[in-house]
Amino acid sequence: MSRKRMIYEGKAKILYEGPEPNTLIQYFKDDATAFNAEKKAVLDGKGVLNNRISEFMMTRLGGVGIPNHFIKRLNMREQLIKKVEIIPLEVIVRNVAAGTMSKRLGIAEGTQLPRAIVEFCLKDDALGDPLVSEEHIAAFSWAQPHEMDELIALSLRVNDFMSGLFAGVGIKLVDFKLEFGRFFENDMQRVILADEISPDSCRLWDLETNEKLDKDRFRRDLGGVTEAYSEVARRLGIIKESQQGANVVDISGASK
Ligand code: CDP
């Protein structure tokens, strides 16, 4: 790891300087945190799975015209990405009530929402990523009005595409979190999807049994966290049946 200059270390990922200007290397750790890092663990193979799942999602989204930071996967834990200026907001899209929305509004987990709901949280660990309104965002200039239009439109397109993709493999996309960044190119600036899309950032339930296949297995001590993540990867066709389970770090071709 010493060959590259570290730019930033987050809870589940590290960013290193990339090989070319305007690129970074995103490294996926096995570390898991929840409740604003009050709960921590190392989950063997999680980083490998999230690297693959995020690659898959970003590639598919790129294929339907949703601009994102993914360039290519470098090895089992690293991907080359475009360097962006992260917009300090977490965009949460919800199809089914769960998590903090259920708590806050007293809506039973699992209740289908009348329409997809988009929420914004300020990216600020010290404050616990508080929910903010578009009024706050405009008043404090966390994002410009035209960027907000773009964030909402892109998030809803991501939701439509991913809901269909997951439904096709027997998974309900309950909710997820996206992050966006400003990408600068030839004096132009545009908003693109950044960060990751993985079972760390989505709630994914089995369509038939409602079994949780996401980070709630860790948050709620349900066990079988990486097994659930590899089940998601298997259903998406990213890993083969035989590769499921403890052996995830041996994904073939992963070091290419
Ligand atoms: O996850 P939690 O109950 O704390 O918050 P939520 O607002 O119900 O989370 C909605 C969705 O965003 C879930 O799929 C979370 O996994 C995801 N999320 C995330 O990836 N990172 C955060 N900092 C907060 C939420």
Coordinates of C-alpha atoms and ligand atoms in Angstrom, one line a residue:
M1 CA 0.0 0.0 0.0
S2 CA 3.0 2.3 0.5
R3 CA 3.4 2.8 -3.2
K4 CA 0.4 5.1 -3.3
R5 CA -0.4 8.4 -1.5
M6 CA -3.4 8.1 0.7
I7 CA -5.8 11.0 0.2
Y8 CA -8.6 10.0 2.6
E9 CA -9.5 7.1 4.9
G10 CA -13.2 6.6 5.6
K11 CA -15.0 3.9 7.6
A12 CA -15.2 1.3 4.9
K13 CA -13.0 2.7 2.1
I14 CA -9.7 4.4 1.5
L15 CA -8.9 6.7 -1.4
Y16 CA -5.4 6.9 -2.9
E17 CA -4.0 9.2 -5.5
G18 CA -4.7 7.7 -8.9
P19 CA -2.2 7.0 -11.7
E20 CA -3.4 9.8 -13.9
P21 CA -4.6 13.4 -13.2
N22 CA -8.2 13.5 -12.1
T23 CA -8.3 9.9 -11.0
L24 CA -8.3 8.2 -7.6
I25 CA -8.1 4.6 -6.5
Q26 CA -10.9 3.5 -4.2
Y27 CA -9.9 0.6 -1.9
F28 CA -12.7 -1.4 -0.2
K29 CA -11.9 -2.4 3.4
D30 CA -13.4 -5.3 5.3
D31 CA -14.3 -2.9 8.2
A32 CA -17.9 -2.5 9.0
T33 CA -19.3 0.3 11.2
A34 CA -22.8 1.2 12.2
F35 CA -24.6 3.8 14.4
N36 CA -22.0 6.4 13.5
A37 CA -19.1 4.1 14.1
E38 CA -20.2 3.1 17.6
K39 CA -20.4 -0.5 16.5
K40 CA -17.4 -1.9 14.6
A41 CA -16.3 -5.2 13.2
V42 CA -14.1 -6.7 10.5
L43 CA -16.0 -8.9 8.1
D44 CA -13.7 -11.1 6.1
G45 CA -14.3 -10.6 2.4
K46 CA -16.8 -7.8 2.6
G47 CA -14.5 -5.4 0.8
V48 CA -14.0 -7.8 -2.0
L49 CA -17.7 -8.3 -2.5
N50 CA -18.6 -4.6 -2.3
N51 CA -15.9 -3.8 -4.8
R52 CA -17.4 -6.3 -7.2
I53 CA -21.0 -5.4 -6.5
S54 CA -20.3 -1.6 -6.8
E55 CA -18.4 -2.2 -10.1
F56 CA -21.4 -4.2 -11.4
M57 CA -24.0 -1.5 -10.4
M58 CA -21.9 1.5 -11.7
T59 CA -21.2 -0.3 -15.0
R60 CA -24.9 -1.1 -15.5
L61 CA -26.0 2.4 -14.6
G62 CA -23.3 3.8 -16.9
G63 CA -24.8 1.6 -19.6
V64 CA -28.2 3.3 -19.3
G65 CA -26.7 6.8 -19.3
I66 CA -26.3 7.6 -15.7
P67 CA -22.9 9.3 -15.4
N68 CA -20.7 7.9 -12.5
H69 CA -17.2 7.9 -11.3
F70 CA -16.3 4.3 -12.0
I71 CA -13.6 3.8 -14.6
K72 CA -12.4 0.2 -14.1
R73 CA -11.7 -2.4 -11.4
L74 CA -8.0 -2.8 -10.7
N75 CA -7.9 -5.9 -8.5
M76 CA -9.9 -7.6 -5.7
R77 CA -10.2 -4.6 -3.5
E78 CA -9.5 -1.6 -5.7
Q79 CA -11.1 0.3 -8.5
L80 CA -10.0 3.3 -10.5
I81 CA -12.5 6.2 -10.3
K82 CA -12.8 9.8 -11.5
K83 CA -11.8 12.4 -8.9
V84 CA -14.8 14.5 -8.0
E85 CA -15.6 17.1 -5.4
I86 CA -18.1 15.4 -3.2
I87 CA -21.4 17.2 -2.6
P88 CA -21.8 17.1 1.2
L89 CA -25.2 15.3 1.0
E90 CA -26.4 11.8 1.3
V91 CA -29.3 11.2 -1.0
I92 CA -31.6 8.5 0.3
V93 CA -34.3 7.0 -1.8
R94 CA -37.0 4.9 -0.2
N95 CA -39.6 2.5 -1.7
V96 CA -40.5 0.7 1.5
A97 CA -40.5 2.1 5.0
A98 CA -37.5 0.9 7.1
G99 CA -34.8 2.1 9.4
T100 CA -34.8 5.7 10.6
M101 CA -37.9 6.5 8.5
S102 CA -39.9 3.9 10.3
K103 CA -38.7 5.1 13.7
R104 CA -39.1 8.8 12.9
L105 CA -42.6 8.6 11.4
G106 CA -43.9 5.5 13.2
I107 CA -44.5 3.6 10.0
A108 CA -44.1 -0.2 10.3
E109 CA -41.0 -1.6 8.6
G110 CA -42.0 -3.2 5.4
T111 CA -44.9 -0.8 4.5
Q112 CA -44.9 -0.1 0.8
L113 CA -44.6 3.7 0.3
P114 CA -47.2 5.4 -2.0
R115 CA -44.3 6.6 -4.1
A116 CA -40.5 6.7 -4.0
I117 CA -39.4 9.3 -1.4
V118 CA -36.1 11.2 -1.7
E119 CA -34.5 12.5 1.5
F120 CA -31.3 14.4 2.1
C121 CA -28.9 14.1 4.9
L122 CA -25.9 16.4 5.6
K123 CA -22.7 14.4 5.4
D124 CA -21.3 15.2 8.8
D125 CA -20.3 12.3 11.1
A126 CA -19.9 14.6 14.1
L127 CA -23.6 15.6 13.8
G128 CA -24.7 12.0 12.9
D129 CA -25.6 12.9 9.3
P130 CA -28.8 14.8 10.1
L131 CA -31.8 14.9 7.8
V132 CA -32.0 18.3 6.1
S133 CA -34.6 20.0 3.8
E134 CA -34.0 21.6 0.4
E135 CA -34.5 24.9 2.2
H136 CA -31.4 24.2 4.3
I137 CA -29.4 23.0 1.3
A138 CA -30.3 26.2 -0.6
A139 CA -29.7 28.5 2.3
F140 CA -26.3 27.1 3.2
S141 CA -25.3 26.5 -0.5
W142 CA -24.5 22.9 0.1
A143 CA -25.7 22.3 -3.5
Q144 CA -26.9 24.7 -6.2
P145 CA -30.5 24.6 -7.3
H146 CA -29.6 23.2 -10.7
E147 CA -27.5 20.5 -8.9
M148 CA -30.5 19.6 -6.8
D149 CA -32.6 19.1 -9.9
E150 CA -29.9 16.8 -11.2
L151 CA -29.5 14.9 -7.9
I152 CA -33.2 14.2 -7.7
A153 CA -33.6 13.3 -11.3
L154 CA -30.6 11.0 -11.3
S155 CA -31.5 9.4 -8.0
L156 CA -35.0 8.5 -9.3
R157 CA -33.6 7.1 -12.5
V158 CA -31.1 5.0 -10.4
N159 CA -34.1 3.8 -8.3
D160 CA -36.1 2.8 -11.3
F161 CA -33.2 0.9 -12.9
M162 CA -32.0 -0.8 -9.7
S163 CA -35.5 -1.7 -8.5
G164 CA -36.0 -3.6 -11.8
L165 CA -32.6 -5.1 -11.8
F166 CA -33.0 -6.5 -8.3
A167 CA -36.6 -7.6 -8.8
G168 CA -35.3 -9.7 -11.7
V169 CA -33.2 -11.6 -9.2
G170 CA -35.8 -11.9 -6.5
I171 CA -34.7 -9.0 -4.4
K172 CA -36.8 -6.0 -3.2
L173 CA -34.9 -2.7 -3.2
V174 CA -36.2 -1.2 0.0
D175 CA -34.0 1.9 0.2
F176 CA -30.5 3.1 -0.6
K177 CA -28.1 5.9 -0.2
L178 CA -26.3 7.7 -3.0
E179 CA -23.5 10.3 -3.0
F180 CA -22.7 12.6 -5.9
G181 CA -19.8 14.7 -6.9
R182 CA -18.8 17.6 -9.2
F183 CA -16.6 16.4 -12.0
F184 CA -14.5 19.0 -13.8
E185 CA -13.6 18.4 -17.4
N186 CA -12.5 20.9 -20.1
D187 CA -13.8 23.9 -18.1
M188 CA -17.1 22.1 -17.7
Q189 CA -18.6 20.9 -14.5
R190 CA -21.2 18.3 -14.1
V191 CA -22.8 16.2 -11.4
I192 CA -22.0 12.5 -11.4
L193 CA -22.8 9.6 -9.2
A194 CA -19.9 8.7 -6.8
D195 CA -19.0 6.6 -3.8
E196 CA -20.4 3.0 -3.9
I197 CA -23.5 1.0 -4.4
S198 CA -23.4 -2.2 -2.3
P199 CA -25.3 -4.0 0.4
D200 CA -23.6 -1.6 2.8
S201 CA -25.6 1.3 1.3
C202 CA -28.8 -0.4 0.2
R203 CA -31.6 -2.3 2.0
L204 CA -32.2 -5.5 0.1
W205 CA -34.8 -8.0 1.1
D206 CA -35.6 -11.4 -0.5
L207 CA -38.8 -10.8 -2.5
E208 CA -40.5 -14.0 -1.1
T209 CA -39.2 -14.3 2.5
N210 CA -38.2 -10.7 3.3
E211 CA -34.9 -12.1 4.5
K212 CA -32.5 -9.2 4.9
L213 CA -29.5 -9.4 2.5
D214 CA -27.7 -6.2 3.6
K215 CA -26.0 -4.3 6.3
D216 CA -28.9 -4.6 8.7
R217 CA -27.6 -8.1 9.3
F218 CA -24.6 -6.4 10.9
R219 CA -26.5 -3.5 12.5
R220 CA -29.1 -5.9 14.1
D221 CA -26.7 -8.8 15.0
L222 CA -28.5 -11.2 12.6
G223 CA -25.2 -13.0 11.6
G224 CA -24.3 -14.2 8.2
V225 CA -23.4 -10.8 6.9
T226 CA -20.8 -11.7 4.2
E227 CA -22.9 -14.8 3.3
A228 CA -25.8 -12.4 2.6
Y229 CA -23.6 -10.1 0.5
S230 CA -22.3 -13.1 -1.5
E231 CA -25.9 -14.2 -2.0
V232 CA -26.6 -10.8 -3.6
A233 CA -23.4 -11.2 -5.8
R234 CA -24.4 -14.7 -6.8
R235 CA -28.0 -13.7 -7.7
L236 CA -26.6 -10.8 -9.8
G237 CA -24.3 -13.3 -11.6
I238 CA -21.2 -11.7 -10.3
I239 CA -19.9 -14.8 -8.5
K240 CA -20.7 -18.4 -9.3
E241 CA -22.7 -20.8 -7.0
S242 CA -19.5 -22.6 -6.0
Q243 CA -17.8 -19.4 -5.0
Q244 CA -20.4 -18.4 -2.4
G245 CA -19.6 -18.4 1.3
A246 CA -16.3 -18.2 3.1
N247 CA -14.2 -18.4 -0.1
V248 CA -15.3 -15.1 -1.5
V249 CA -11.8 -13.7 -1.5
D250 CA -10.9 -16.3 -4.1
I251 CA -13.2 -14.8 -6.8
S252 CA -11.6 -15.8 -10.1
G253 CA -10.2 -13.0 -12.2
A254 CA -10.5 -10.8 -9.2
S255 CA -6.8 -9.8 -9.3
K256 CA -6.9 -8.7 -13.0
Ligands
CDP1 O1 -29.4 2.9 8.1 P1 -30.2 3.8 9.1 O2 -31.4 3.1 9.6 O3 -29.3 4.4 10.1 O4 -30.7 5.0 8.2 P2 -31.7 5.1 7.1 O5 -31.9 6.6 6.9 O6 -32.9 4.3 7.4 O7 -31.0 4.5 5.8 C1 -31.6 4.5 4.5 C2 -30.7 3.7 3.6 O8 -29.5 4.5 3.4 C3 -30.2 2.4 4.1 O9 -30.2 1.5 3.0 C4 -28.8 2.6 4.6 O10 -28.0 1.4 4.5 C5 -28.3 3.7 3.8 N1 -27.4 4.6 4.5 C6 -26.1 4.6 4.2 O11 -25.6 3.8 3.3 N2 -25.2 5.4 4.9 C7 -25.6 6.3 5.8 N3 -24.8 7.1 6.4 C8 -27.0 6.3 6.1 C9 -27.9 5.5 5.4

